[in-house]
mmCIF file of C-alpha atoms in Angstrom:
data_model
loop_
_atom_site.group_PDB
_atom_site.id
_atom_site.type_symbol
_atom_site.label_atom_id
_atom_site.label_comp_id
_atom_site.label_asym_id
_atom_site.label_seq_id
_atom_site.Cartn_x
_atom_site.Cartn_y
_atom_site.Cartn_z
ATOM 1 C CA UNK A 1 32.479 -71.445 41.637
ATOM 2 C CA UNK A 2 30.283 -70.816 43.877
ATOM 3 C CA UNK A 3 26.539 -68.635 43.541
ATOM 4 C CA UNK A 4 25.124 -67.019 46.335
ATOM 5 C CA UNK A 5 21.053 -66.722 45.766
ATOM 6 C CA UNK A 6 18.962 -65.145 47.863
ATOM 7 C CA UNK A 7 14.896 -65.740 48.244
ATOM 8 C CA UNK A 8 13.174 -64.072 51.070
ATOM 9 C CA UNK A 9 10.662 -67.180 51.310
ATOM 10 C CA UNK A 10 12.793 -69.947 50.542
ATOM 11 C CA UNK A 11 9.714 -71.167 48.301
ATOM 12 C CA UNK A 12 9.770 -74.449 47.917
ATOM 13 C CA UNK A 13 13.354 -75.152 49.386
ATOM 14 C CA UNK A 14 13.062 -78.634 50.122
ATOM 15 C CA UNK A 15 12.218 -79.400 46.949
ATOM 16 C CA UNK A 16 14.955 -77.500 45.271
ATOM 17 C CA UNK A 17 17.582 -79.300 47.853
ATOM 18 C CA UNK A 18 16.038 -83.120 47.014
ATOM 19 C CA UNK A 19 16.491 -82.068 43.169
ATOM 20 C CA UNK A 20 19.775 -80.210 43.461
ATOM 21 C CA UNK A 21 18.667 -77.261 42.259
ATOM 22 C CA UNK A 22 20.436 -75.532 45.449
ATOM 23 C CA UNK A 23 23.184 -77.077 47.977
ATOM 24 C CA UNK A 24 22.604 -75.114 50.722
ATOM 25 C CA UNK A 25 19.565 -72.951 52.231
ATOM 26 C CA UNK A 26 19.816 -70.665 55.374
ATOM 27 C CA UNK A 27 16.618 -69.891 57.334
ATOM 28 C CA UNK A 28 13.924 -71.122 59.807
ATOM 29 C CA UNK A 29 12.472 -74.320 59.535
ATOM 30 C CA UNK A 30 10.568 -76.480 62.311
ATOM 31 C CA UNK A 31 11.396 -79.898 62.168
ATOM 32 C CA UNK A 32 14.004 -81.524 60.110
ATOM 33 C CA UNK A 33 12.133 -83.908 57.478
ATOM 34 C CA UNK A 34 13.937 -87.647 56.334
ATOM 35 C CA UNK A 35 16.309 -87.380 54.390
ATOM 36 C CA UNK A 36 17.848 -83.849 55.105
ATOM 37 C CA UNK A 37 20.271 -82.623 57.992
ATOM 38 C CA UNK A 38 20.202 -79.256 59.904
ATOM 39 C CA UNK A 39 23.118 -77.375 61.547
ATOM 40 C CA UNK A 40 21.846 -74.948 63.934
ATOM 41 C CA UNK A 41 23.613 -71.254 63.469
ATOM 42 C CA UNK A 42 21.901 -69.560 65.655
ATOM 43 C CA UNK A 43 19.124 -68.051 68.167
ATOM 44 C CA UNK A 44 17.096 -65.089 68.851
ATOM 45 C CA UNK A 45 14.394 -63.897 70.891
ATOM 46 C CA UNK A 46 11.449 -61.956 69.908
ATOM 47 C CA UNK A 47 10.620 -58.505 70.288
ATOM 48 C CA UNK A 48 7.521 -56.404 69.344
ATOM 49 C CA UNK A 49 7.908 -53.266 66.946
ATOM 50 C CA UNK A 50 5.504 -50.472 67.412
ATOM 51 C CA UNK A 51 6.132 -46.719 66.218
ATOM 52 C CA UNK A 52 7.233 -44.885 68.568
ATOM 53 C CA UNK A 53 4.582 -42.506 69.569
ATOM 54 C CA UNK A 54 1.983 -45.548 69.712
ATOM 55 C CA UNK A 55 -0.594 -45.130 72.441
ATOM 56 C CA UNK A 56 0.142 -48.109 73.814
ATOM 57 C CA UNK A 57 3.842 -47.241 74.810
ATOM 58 C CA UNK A 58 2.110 -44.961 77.170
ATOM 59 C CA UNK A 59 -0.268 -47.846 78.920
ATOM 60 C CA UNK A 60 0.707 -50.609 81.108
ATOM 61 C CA UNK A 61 2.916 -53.390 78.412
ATOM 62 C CA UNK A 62 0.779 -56.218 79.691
ATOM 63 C CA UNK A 63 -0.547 -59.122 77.681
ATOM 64 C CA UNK A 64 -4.298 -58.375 77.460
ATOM 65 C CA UNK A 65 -2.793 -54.804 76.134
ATOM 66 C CA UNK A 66 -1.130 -57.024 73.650
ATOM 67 C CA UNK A 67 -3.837 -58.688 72.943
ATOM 68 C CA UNK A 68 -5.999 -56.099 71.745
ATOM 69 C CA UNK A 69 -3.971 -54.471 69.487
ATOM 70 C CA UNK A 70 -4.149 -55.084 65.518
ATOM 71 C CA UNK A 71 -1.021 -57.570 64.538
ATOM 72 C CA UNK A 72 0.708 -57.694 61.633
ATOM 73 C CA UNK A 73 2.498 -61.243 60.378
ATOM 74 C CA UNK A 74 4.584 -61.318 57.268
ATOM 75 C CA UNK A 75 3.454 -63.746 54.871
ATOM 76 C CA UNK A 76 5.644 -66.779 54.737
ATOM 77 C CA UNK A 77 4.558 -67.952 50.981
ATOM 78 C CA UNK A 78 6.556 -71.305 51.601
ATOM 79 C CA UNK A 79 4.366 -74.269 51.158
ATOM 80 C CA UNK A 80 7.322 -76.450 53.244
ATOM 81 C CA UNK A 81 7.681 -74.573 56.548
ATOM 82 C CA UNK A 82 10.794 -72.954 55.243
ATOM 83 C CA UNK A 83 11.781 -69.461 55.555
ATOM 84 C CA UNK A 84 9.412 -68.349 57.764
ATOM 85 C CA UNK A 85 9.254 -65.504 60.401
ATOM 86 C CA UNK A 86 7.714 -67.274 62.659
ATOM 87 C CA UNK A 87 4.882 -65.118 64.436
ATOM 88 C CA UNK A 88 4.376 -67.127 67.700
ATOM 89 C CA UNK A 89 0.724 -65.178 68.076
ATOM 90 C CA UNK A 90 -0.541 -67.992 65.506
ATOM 91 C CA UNK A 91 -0.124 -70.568 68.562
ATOM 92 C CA UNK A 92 -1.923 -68.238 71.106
ATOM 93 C CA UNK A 93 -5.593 -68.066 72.305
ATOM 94 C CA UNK A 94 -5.506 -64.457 71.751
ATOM 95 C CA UNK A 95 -8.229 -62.459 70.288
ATOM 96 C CA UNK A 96 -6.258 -61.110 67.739
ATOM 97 C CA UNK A 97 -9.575 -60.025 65.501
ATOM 98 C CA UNK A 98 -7.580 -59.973 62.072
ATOM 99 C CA UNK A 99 -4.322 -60.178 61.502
ATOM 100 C CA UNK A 100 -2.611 -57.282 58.570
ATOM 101 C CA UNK A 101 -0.552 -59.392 56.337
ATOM 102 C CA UNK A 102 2.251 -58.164 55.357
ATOM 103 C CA UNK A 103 3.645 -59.348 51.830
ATOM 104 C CA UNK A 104 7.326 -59.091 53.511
ATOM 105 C CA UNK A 105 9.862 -57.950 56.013
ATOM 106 C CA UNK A 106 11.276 -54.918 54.308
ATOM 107 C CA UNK A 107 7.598 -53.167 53.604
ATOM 108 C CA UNK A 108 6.483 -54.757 57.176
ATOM 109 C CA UNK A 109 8.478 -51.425 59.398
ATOM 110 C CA UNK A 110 7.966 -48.829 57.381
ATOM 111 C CA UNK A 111 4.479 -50.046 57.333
ATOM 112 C CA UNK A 112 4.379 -50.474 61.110
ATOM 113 C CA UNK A 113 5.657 -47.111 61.868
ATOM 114 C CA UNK A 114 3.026 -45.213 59.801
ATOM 115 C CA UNK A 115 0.084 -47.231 61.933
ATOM 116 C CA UNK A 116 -1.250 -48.310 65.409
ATOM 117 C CA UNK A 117 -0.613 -52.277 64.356
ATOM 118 C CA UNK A 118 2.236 -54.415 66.294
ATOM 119 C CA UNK A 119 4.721 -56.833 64.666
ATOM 120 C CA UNK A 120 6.361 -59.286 66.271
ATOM 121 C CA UNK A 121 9.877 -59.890 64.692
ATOM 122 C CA UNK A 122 12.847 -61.589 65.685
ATOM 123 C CA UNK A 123 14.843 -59.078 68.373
ATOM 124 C CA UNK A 124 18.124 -58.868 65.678
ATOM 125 C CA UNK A 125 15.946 -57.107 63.010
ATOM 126 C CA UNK A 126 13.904 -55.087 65.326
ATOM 127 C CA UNK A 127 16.719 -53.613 66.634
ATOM 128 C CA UNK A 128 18.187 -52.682 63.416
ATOM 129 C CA UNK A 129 15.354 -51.405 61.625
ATOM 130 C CA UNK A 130 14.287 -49.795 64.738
ATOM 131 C CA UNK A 131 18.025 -47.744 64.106
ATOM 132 C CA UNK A 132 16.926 -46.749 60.518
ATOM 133 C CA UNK A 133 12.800 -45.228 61.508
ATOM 134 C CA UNK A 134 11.173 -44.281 64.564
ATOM 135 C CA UNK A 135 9.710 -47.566 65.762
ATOM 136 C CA UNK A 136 10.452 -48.601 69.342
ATOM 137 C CA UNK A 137 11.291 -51.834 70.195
ATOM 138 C CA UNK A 138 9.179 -53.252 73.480
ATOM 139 C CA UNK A 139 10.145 -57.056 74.897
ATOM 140 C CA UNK A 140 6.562 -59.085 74.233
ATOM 141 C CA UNK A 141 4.710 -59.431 77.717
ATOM 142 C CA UNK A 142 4.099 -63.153 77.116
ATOM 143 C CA UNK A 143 7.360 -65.955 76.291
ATOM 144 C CA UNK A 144 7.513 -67.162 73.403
ATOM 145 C CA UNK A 145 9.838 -69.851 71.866
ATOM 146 C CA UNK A 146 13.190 -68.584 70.582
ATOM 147 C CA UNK A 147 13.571 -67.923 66.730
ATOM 148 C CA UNK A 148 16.568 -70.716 65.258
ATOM 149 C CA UNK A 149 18.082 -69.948 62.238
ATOM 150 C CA UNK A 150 19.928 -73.362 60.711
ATOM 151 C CA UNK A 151 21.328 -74.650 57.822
ATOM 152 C CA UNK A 152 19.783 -77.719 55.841
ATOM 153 C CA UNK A 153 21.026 -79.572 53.430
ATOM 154 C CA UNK A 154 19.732 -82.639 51.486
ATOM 155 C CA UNK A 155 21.349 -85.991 52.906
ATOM 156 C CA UNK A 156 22.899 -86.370 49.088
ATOM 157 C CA UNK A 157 25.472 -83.847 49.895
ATOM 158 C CA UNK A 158 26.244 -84.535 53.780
ATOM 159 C CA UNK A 159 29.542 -86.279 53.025
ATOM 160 C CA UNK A 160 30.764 -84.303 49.921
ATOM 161 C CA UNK A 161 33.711 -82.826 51.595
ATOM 162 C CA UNK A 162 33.564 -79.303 49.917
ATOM 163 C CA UNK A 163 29.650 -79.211 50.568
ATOM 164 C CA UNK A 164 31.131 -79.850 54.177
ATOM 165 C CA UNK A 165 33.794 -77.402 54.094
ATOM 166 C CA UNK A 166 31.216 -74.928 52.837
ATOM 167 C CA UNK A 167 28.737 -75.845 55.951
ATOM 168 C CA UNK A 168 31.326 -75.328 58.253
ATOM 169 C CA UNK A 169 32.527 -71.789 56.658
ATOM 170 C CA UNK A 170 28.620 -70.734 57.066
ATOM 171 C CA UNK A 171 28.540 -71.976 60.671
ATOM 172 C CA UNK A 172 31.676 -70.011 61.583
ATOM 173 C CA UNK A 173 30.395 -66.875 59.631
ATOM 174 C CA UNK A 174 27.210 -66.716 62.097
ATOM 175 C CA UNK A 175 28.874 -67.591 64.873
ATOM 176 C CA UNK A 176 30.859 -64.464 64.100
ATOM 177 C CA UNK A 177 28.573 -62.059 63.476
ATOM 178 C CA UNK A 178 26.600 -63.853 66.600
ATOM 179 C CA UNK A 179 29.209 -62.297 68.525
ATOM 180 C CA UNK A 180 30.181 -59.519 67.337
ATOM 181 C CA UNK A 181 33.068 -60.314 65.514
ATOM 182 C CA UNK A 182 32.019 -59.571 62.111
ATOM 183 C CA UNK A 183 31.658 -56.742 59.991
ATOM 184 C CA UNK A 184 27.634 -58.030 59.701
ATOM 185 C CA UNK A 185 27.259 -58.225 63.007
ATOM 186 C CA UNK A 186 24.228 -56.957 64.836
ATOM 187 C CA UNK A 187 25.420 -53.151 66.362
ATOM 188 C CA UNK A 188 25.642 -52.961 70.272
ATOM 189 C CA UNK A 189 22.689 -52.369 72.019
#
């Protein structure tokens, strides 16, 4: 038997995994802490959602354009680093007066295409929202780290061999879709 539960913030995921509350959990996590393994599944790049008549669509796409403009970042709610869309404007010197937060990623488009603000997503789920409402999806004018989606597991399980069956199913699901081999996967560009 096997229960599929999904959190859009992961809260408190570690924890859950060290008590065995949950096997498994899929997202983004920075560094791997003791006592728990990660499998990379994959990597994105970021893109910048704006609607698609924004005024700055019309100006040069530079960085002190960027720069100016109103951001919007979802709101993680994970106290552990898990789960998060990672908004790599938090590690920039950029004046960025006040960032909108944005209580999550399916009120953050609809949101963004109704307003002059800017959100930086992973490029997979800009382009697909960006199919679904008139937002326009513009490559950020600065580089910023790639977005890694992994696997983690607490060390407890790492040599069950159905947990380990179960990892490898996962890995070879992403992969899949990665590549456009699965009915999930991302629609051609």
């Amino acid at each position: 038997l096997l229960d599929v539960v999904t959190d859009p913030l992961l809260a408190g995921a570690l924890r859950r995994l060290e008590l065995g509350e949950i096997d498994l959990a899929v997202g983004q996590i920075g560094e791997t802490p003791t006592g728990y393994f990660r499998r990379s599944l994959y990597s994105d790049r970021f893109a910048c959602l704006l609607r698609q008549d924004h005024p700055a669509l019309a100006q040069d796409w530079t960085i002190e354009r960027f720069a100016t403009l109103r951001h919007a970042v979802i709101a993680s709610g994970s106290e552990d680093g898990f789960g998060q869309v990672y908004d790599g404007l938090a590690k920039l010197d950029l004046p960025d007066r006040d960032p909108m937060l944005v209580p999550n990623m399916l009120t953050a488009p609809a949101m963004i295409a109704e307003t002059d603000l800017v959100l930086t997503v992973p490029h997979r789920v800009a382009t697909r929202v960006a199919a679904m409402l008139p937002l326009a999806v513009v490559e950020p004018p600065l580089e910023l780290p790639p977005y890694e989606v992994a696997l983690i597991w607490h060390e407890r399980r790492h040599r069950d061999p159905e947990h380990s069956w179960l990892r490898a199913e996962i890995a070879v699901a992403a992969m899949m879709a990665v590549q456009g081999n699965h009915p999930l996967a991302e629609p051609a560009e």
